[in-house]
PDB file of C-alpha atoms in Angstrom:
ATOM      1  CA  UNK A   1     -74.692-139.676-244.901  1.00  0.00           C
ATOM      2  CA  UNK A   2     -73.999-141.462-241.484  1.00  0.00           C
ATOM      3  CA  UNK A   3     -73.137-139.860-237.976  1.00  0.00           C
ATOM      4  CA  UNK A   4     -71.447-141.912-235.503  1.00  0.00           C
ATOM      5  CA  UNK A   5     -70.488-139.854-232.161  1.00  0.00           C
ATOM      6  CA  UNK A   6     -67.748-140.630-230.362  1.00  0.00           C
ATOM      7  CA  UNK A   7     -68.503-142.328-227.007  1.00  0.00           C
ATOM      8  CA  UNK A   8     -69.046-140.037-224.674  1.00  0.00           C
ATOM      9  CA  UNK A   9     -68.762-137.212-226.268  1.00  0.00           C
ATOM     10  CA  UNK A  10     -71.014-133.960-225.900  1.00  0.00           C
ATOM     11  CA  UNK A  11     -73.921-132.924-228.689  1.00  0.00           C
ATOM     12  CA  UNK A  12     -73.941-129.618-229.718  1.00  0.00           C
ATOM     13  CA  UNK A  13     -77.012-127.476-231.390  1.00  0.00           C
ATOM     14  CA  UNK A  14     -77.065-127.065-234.928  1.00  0.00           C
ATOM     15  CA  UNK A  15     -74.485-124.397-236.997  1.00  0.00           C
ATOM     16  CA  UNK A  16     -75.458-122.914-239.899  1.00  0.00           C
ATOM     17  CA  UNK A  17     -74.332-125.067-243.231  1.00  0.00           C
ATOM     18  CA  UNK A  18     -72.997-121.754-244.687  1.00  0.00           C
ATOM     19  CA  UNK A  19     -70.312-121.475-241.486  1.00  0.00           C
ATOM     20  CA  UNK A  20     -69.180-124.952-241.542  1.00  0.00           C
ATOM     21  CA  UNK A  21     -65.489-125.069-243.080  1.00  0.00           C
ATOM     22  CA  UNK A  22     -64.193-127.947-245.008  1.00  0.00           C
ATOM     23  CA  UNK A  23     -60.970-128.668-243.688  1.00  0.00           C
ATOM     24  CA  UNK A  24     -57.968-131.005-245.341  1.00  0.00           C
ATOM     25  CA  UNK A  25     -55.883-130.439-241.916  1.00  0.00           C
ATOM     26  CA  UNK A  26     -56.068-130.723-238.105  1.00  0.00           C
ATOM     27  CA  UNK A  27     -56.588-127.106-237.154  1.00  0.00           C
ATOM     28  CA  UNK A  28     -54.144-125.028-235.223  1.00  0.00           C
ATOM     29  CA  UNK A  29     -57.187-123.816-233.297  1.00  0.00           C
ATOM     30  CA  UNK A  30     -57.762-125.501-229.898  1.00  0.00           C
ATOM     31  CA  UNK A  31     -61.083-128.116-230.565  1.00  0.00           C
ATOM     32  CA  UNK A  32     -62.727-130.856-229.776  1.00  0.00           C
ATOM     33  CA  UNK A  33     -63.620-133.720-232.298  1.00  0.00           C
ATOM     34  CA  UNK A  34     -66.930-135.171-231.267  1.00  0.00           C
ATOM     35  CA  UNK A  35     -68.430-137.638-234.438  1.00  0.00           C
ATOM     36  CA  UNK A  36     -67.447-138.709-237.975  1.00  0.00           C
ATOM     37  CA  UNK A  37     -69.677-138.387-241.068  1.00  0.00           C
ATOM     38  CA  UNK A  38     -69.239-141.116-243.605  1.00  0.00           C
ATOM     39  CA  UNK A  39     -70.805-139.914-247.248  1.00  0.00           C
ATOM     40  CA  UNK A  40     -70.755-142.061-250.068  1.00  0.00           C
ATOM     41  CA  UNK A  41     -72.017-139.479-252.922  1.00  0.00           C
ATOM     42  CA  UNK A  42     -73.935-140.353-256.308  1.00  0.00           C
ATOM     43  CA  UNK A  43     -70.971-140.131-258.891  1.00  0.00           C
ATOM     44  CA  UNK A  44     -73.379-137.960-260.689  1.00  0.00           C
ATOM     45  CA  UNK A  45     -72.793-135.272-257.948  1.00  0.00           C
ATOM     46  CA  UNK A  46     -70.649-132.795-258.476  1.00  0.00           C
ATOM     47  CA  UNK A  47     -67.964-131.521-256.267  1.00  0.00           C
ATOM     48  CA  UNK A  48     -69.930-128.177-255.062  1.00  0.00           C
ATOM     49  CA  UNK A  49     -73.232-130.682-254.037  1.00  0.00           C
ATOM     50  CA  UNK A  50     -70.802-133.083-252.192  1.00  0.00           C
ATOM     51  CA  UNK A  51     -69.285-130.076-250.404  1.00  0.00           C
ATOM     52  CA  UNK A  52     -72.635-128.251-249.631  1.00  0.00           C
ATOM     53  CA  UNK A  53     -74.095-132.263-248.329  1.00  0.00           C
ATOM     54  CA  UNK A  54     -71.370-132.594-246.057  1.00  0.00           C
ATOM     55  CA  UNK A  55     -72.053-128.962-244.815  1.00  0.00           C
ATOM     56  CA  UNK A  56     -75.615-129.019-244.233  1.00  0.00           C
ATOM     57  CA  UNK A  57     -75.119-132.910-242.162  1.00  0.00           C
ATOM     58  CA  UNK A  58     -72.299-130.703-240.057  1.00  0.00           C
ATOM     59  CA  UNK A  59     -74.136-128.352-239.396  1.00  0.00           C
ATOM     60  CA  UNK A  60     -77.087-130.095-238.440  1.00  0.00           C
ATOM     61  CA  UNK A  61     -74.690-132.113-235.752  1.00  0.00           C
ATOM     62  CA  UNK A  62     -73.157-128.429-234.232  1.00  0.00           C
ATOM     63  CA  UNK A  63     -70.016-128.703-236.083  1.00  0.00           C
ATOM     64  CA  UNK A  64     -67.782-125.856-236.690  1.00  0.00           C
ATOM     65  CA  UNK A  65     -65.774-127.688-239.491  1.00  0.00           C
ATOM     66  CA  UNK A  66     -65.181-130.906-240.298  1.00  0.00           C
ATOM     67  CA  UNK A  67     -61.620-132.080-241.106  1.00  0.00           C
ATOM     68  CA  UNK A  68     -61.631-134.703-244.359  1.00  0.00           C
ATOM     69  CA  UNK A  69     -59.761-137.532-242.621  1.00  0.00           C
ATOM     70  CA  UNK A  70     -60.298-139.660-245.653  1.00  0.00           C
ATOM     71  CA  UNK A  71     -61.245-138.657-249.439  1.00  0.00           C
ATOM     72  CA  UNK A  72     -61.647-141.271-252.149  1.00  0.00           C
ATOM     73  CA  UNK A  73     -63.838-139.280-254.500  1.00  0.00           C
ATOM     74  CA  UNK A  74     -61.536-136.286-255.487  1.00  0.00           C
ATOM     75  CA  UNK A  75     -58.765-138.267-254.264  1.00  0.00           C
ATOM     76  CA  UNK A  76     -56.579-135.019-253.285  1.00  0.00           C
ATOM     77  CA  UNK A  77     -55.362-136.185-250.004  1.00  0.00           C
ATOM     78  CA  UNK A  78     -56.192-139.275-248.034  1.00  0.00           C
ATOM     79  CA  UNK A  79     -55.165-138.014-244.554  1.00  0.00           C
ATOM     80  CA  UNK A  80     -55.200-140.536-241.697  1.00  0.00           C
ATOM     81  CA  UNK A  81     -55.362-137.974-238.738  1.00  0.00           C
ATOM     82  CA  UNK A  82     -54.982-137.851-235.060  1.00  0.00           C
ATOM     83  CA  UNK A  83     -58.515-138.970-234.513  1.00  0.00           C
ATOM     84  CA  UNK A  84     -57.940-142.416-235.989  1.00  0.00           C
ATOM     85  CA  UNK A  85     -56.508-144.027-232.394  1.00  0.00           C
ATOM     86  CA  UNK A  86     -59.697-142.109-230.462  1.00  0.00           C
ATOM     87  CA  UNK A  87     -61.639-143.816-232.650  1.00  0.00           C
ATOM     88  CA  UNK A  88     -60.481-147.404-231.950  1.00  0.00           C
ATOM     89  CA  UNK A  89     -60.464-148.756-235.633  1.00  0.00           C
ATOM     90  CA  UNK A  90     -58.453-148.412-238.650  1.00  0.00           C
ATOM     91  CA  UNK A  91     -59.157-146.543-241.274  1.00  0.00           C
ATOM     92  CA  UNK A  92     -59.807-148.257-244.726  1.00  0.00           C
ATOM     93  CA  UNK A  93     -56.674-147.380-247.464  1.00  0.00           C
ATOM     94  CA  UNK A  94     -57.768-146.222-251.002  1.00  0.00           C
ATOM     95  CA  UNK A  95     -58.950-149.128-252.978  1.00  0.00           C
ATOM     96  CA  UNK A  96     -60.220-148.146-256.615  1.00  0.00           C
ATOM     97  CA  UNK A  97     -63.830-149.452-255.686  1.00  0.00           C
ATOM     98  CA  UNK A  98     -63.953-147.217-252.890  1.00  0.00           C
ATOM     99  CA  UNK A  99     -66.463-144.174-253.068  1.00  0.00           C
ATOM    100  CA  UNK A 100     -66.100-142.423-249.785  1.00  0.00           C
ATOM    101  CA  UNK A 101     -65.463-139.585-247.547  1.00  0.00           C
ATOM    102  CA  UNK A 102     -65.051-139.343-244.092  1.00  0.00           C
ATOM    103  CA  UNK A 103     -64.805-136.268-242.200  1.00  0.00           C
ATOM    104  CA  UNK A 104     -64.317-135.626-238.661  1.00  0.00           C
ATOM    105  CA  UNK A 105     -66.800-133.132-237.022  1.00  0.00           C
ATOM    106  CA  UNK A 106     -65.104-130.600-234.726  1.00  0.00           C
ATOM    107  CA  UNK A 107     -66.252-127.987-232.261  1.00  0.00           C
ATOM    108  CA  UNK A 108     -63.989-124.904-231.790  1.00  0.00           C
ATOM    109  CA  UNK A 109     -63.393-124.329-227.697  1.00  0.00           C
TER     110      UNK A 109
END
């Protein structure tokens, strides 16, 4: 699992894993989005391990939830969201060699 913060944006303390939500949608909930986790899980691992992973790394960086921006392991949605201009790069389109998720972390105001 990687962390990059945003430039410039604030750290937070750590949430517990067990309150971070999993999110395939921008909340409706005012927030700010303050680093993206990039996991690239075993294919051994199964969905509830990926899930837990990705909640124990947001919690660790303060995140309330983290919204999936881009899912080529379950392949349910691949959602380019608002975050991709603040970010400054493009995001990567599914390619069948591709074993990644990336989720956005978000603090709730």
């Amino acid at each position: 699992l990687r962390v990059n913060h945003f430039s410039g944006a604030r750290h937070y303390p750590p949430t517990p894993a067990r309150s971070v939500d999993l999110l395939r949608h921008e909340p409706n909930r005012p927030h700010d989005a303050f680093a993206v986790i990039r996991y690239e899980p075993p294919r051994s691992m199964s969905r509830a391990e990926v899930d837990w992973r990705l909640k124990e790394k947001g919690g660790d960086i303060g995140a309330d939830a983290l919204v999936i921006e881009v899912d080529t392991v379950y392949r349910e949605h691949t959602w380019v969201g608002p975050y991709r201009p603040y970010r400054g790069r493009s995001v990567r389109r599914v390619v069948t060699r591709d074993h990644i998720i990336e989720a956005v972390a978000i603090r709730y105001r």
